[in-house]
Structures are given as C-alpha cells and as structure tokens.
Amino acid sequence: MPYRWNDRQDVDEAVVVVMNTLDAGQEIRGWLMRTLQQAINDSDPQLSQYFFAELERHRPEALKYFRKPEF
C-alpha cells in the first residue's frame, strides 16, 4: 500500500523526521527519500505544497532531496 499524507499532521510528522535526520548529521536517502517522494507525488497537491513550504521554513537545505511534482 502506498504511503500518502491524509492531513497536515501527517506532513508535519514527515517534516520532523527530515529535521531529525539532518540534526543527526545524516543524509536523506534510501527508503526515507523514496517514501517521502512517493508521498509528495501521490498525496493531495495541497499537502505536497504544504510539505515544501514547511521544509522551506524549517530546513531549506533539505529541499535538494525532493522533486516538486507538476501541479
């Protein structure tokens, strides 16, 4: 079953995972990058836009790991 965000809380939790991973000095890659990219691509476009807005606000350096879909 694909991973999708159902609401902003799901997105907030994903952003926290990204922040914690970077805080630990790790790169975003492997299963985490694939899973979050799938959520970006398969979730409601408003939630995907919210994800990018929150990354921009909290961890702009993480934006390089993800591709924005064509909305």
Coordinates of N, CA and C in Angstrom, one line a residue:
M1 N 0.8 -1.2 0.0 CA 0.0 0.0 0.0 C 0.9 1.2 0.0
P2 N 0.6 2.2 -0.9 CA 1.5 3.4 -1.0 C 1.3 4.3 0.2
Y3 N 2.4 5.0 0.5 CA 2.4 5.9 1.6 C 1.9 7.2 1.1
R4 N 0.8 7.7 1.7 CA 0.2 9.0 1.3 C -0.1 9.8 2.6
W5 N 0.0 11.1 2.4 CA -0.4 12.0 3.5 C -1.9 12.2 3.5
N6 N -2.6 12.1 4.6 CA -4.0 12.3 4.7 C -4.4 13.7 5.2
D7 N -3.5 14.3 5.9 CA -3.8 15.6 6.5 C -2.4 16.3 6.9
R8 N -2.6 17.5 7.4 CA -1.3 18.3 7.7 C -0.5 17.7 8.8
Q9 N -1.2 17.0 9.7 CA -0.4 16.3 10.8 C 0.5 15.3 10.2
D10 N 0.1 14.5 9.2 CA 1.0 13.6 8.5 C 2.2 14.3 7.9
V11 N 1.9 15.4 7.3 CA 3.0 16.2 6.7 C 4.0 16.7 7.8
D12 N 3.4 17.2 8.8 CA 4.2 17.8 10.0 C 5.1 16.7 10.5
E13 N 4.6 15.5 10.6 CA 5.4 14.3 11.1 C 6.6 14.0 10.2
A14 N 6.3 14.1 8.9 CA 7.3 13.8 7.9 C 8.4 14.9 7.9
V15 N 8.0 16.1 8.1 CA 9.0 17.2 8.2 C 9.8 17.0 9.5
V16 N 9.3 16.6 10.6 CA 10.0 16.3 11.8 C 11.0 15.2 11.5
V17 N 10.7 14.2 10.8 CA 11.6 13.1 10.5 C 12.8 13.6 9.7
V18 N 12.5 14.5 8.7 CA 13.5 15.1 7.9 C 14.4 15.9 8.8
M19 N 13.9 16.8 9.7 CA 14.6 17.6 10.6 C 15.5 16.8 11.5
N20 N 15.0 15.7 12.1 CA 15.7 14.8 13.0 C 16.8 14.1 12.3
T21 N 16.6 13.7 11.0 CA 17.6 13.0 10.3 C 18.8 14.0 10.0
L22 N 18.5 15.2 9.6 CA 19.5 16.2 9.3 C 20.3 16.6 10.6
D23 N 19.5 16.7 11.7 CA 20.1 17.0 13.0 C 21.1 15.9 13.5
A24 N 20.8 14.7 13.0 CA 21.7 13.6 13.4 C 22.9 13.5 12.5
G25 N 23.0 14.5 11.5 CA 24.2 14.5 10.6 C 24.1 13.5 9.5
Q26 N 22.9 13.0 9.2 CA 22.7 12.0 8.2 C 22.1 12.7 6.9
E27 N 22.3 12.0 5.8 CA 21.7 12.4 4.5 C 20.3 11.8 4.4
I28 N 19.5 12.5 3.6 CA 18.2 11.9 3.3 C 18.4 11.1 2.1
R29 N 18.2 9.8 2.2 CA 18.4 8.9 1.1 C 17.8 7.6 1.3
G30 N 17.9 6.7 0.4 CA 17.3 5.3 0.6 C 15.8 5.3 0.7
W31 N 15.4 4.4 1.6 CA 14.0 4.2 1.8 C 13.2 5.5 2.2
L32 N 13.9 6.3 3.1 CA 13.3 7.6 3.5 C 13.0 8.5 2.3
M33 N 14.0 8.7 1.5 CA 13.8 9.6 0.4 C 12.8 9.0 -0.6
R34 N 12.8 7.8 -0.9 CA 11.8 7.1 -1.8 C 10.4 7.2 -1.2
T35 N 10.2 7.0 0.1 CA 8.9 7.0 0.7 C 8.4 8.4 0.7
L36 N 9.2 9.4 1.1 CA 8.7 10.8 1.1 C 8.4 11.3 -0.3
Q37 N 9.2 10.9 -1.3 CA 8.9 11.3 -2.7 C 7.6 10.7 -3.2
Q38 N 7.4 9.5 -2.8 CA 6.1 8.8 -3.2 C 4.9 9.6 -2.5
A39 N 5.1 10.0 -1.3 CA 4.0 10.8 -0.7 C 3.8 12.1 -1.4
I40 N 4.9 12.7 -1.7 CA 4.8 14.0 -2.5 C 4.0 13.8 -3.8
N41 N 4.4 12.8 -4.5 CA 3.7 12.5 -5.8 C 2.3 12.0 -5.7
D42 N 2.0 11.3 -4.6 CA 0.7 10.6 -4.6 C -0.4 11.2 -3.7
S43 N 0.0 12.2 -2.9 CA -0.9 12.8 -1.9 C -1.6 14.0 -2.6
D44 N -2.6 14.5 -1.9 CA -3.3 15.7 -2.4 C -2.2 16.8 -2.7
P45 N -2.3 17.5 -3.8 CA -1.3 18.5 -4.1 C -1.2 19.6 -3.1
Q46 N -2.2 19.9 -2.4 CA -2.1 21.0 -1.3 C -1.2 20.5 -0.2
L47 N -1.3 19.2 0.1 CA -0.4 18.7 1.2 C 1.0 18.6 0.7
S48 N 1.2 18.3 -0.6 CA 2.6 18.3 -1.1 C 3.2 19.8 -1.1
Q49 N 2.4 20.7 -1.4 CA 2.8 22.1 -1.4 C 3.1 22.5 0.1
Y50 N 2.3 22.1 1.0 CA 2.5 22.4 2.4 C 3.8 21.8 2.9
F51 N 4.1 20.6 2.4 CA 5.4 19.9 2.8 C 6.6 20.8 2.3
F52 N 6.5 21.3 1.1 CA 7.6 22.1 0.6 C 7.7 23.4 1.3
A53 N 6.5 24.0 1.6 CA 6.5 25.3 2.4 C 7.1 25.1 3.8
E54 N 6.8 24.0 4.4 CA 7.3 23.7 5.8 C 8.8 23.5 5.7
L55 N 9.3 22.7 4.7 CA 10.7 22.5 4.6 C 11.4 23.8 4.3
E56 N 10.9 24.6 3.5 CA 11.5 25.9 3.2 C 11.6 26.8 4.5
R57 N 10.6 26.7 5.3 CA 10.6 27.4 6.5 C 11.6 26.9 7.6
H58 N 11.6 25.6 7.7 CA 12.4 25.0 8.8 C 13.7 24.4 8.4
R59 N 13.8 23.8 7.2 CA 15.1 23.2 6.8 C 15.2 23.4 5.3
P60 N 15.5 24.6 4.8 CA 15.6 24.8 3.4 C 16.7 24.0 2.7
E61 N 17.7 23.6 3.5 CA 18.8 22.8 2.9 C 18.3 21.4 2.5
A62 N 17.1 21.0 3.0 CA 16.6 19.6 2.7 C 15.8 19.6 1.3
L63 N 15.5 20.8 0.8 CA 14.8 20.9 -0.4 C 15.5 20.2 -1.6
K64 N 16.8 20.1 -1.5 CA 17.6 19.5 -2.6 C 17.3 18.0 -2.8
Y65 N 16.7 17.4 -1.8 CA 16.5 15.9 -1.8 C 15.2 15.5 -2.5
F66 N 14.3 16.5 -2.7 CA 13.0 16.2 -3.2 C 12.6 16.9 -4.5
R67 N 11.8 16.3 -5.3 CA 11.4 16.9 -6.6 C 9.9 17.3 -6.4
K68 N 9.7 18.6 -6.8 CA 8.3 19.0 -6.8 C 7.6 18.5 -8.0
P69 N 6.4 17.9 -7.8 CA 5.6 17.5 -9.0 C 5.0 18.7 -9.7
E70 N 4.6 18.4 -10.9 CA 3.9 19.5 -11.7 C 2.5 19.6 -11.2
F71 N 2.1 20.7 -10.6 CA 0.8 20.8 -10.1 C -0.1 21.5 -11.1

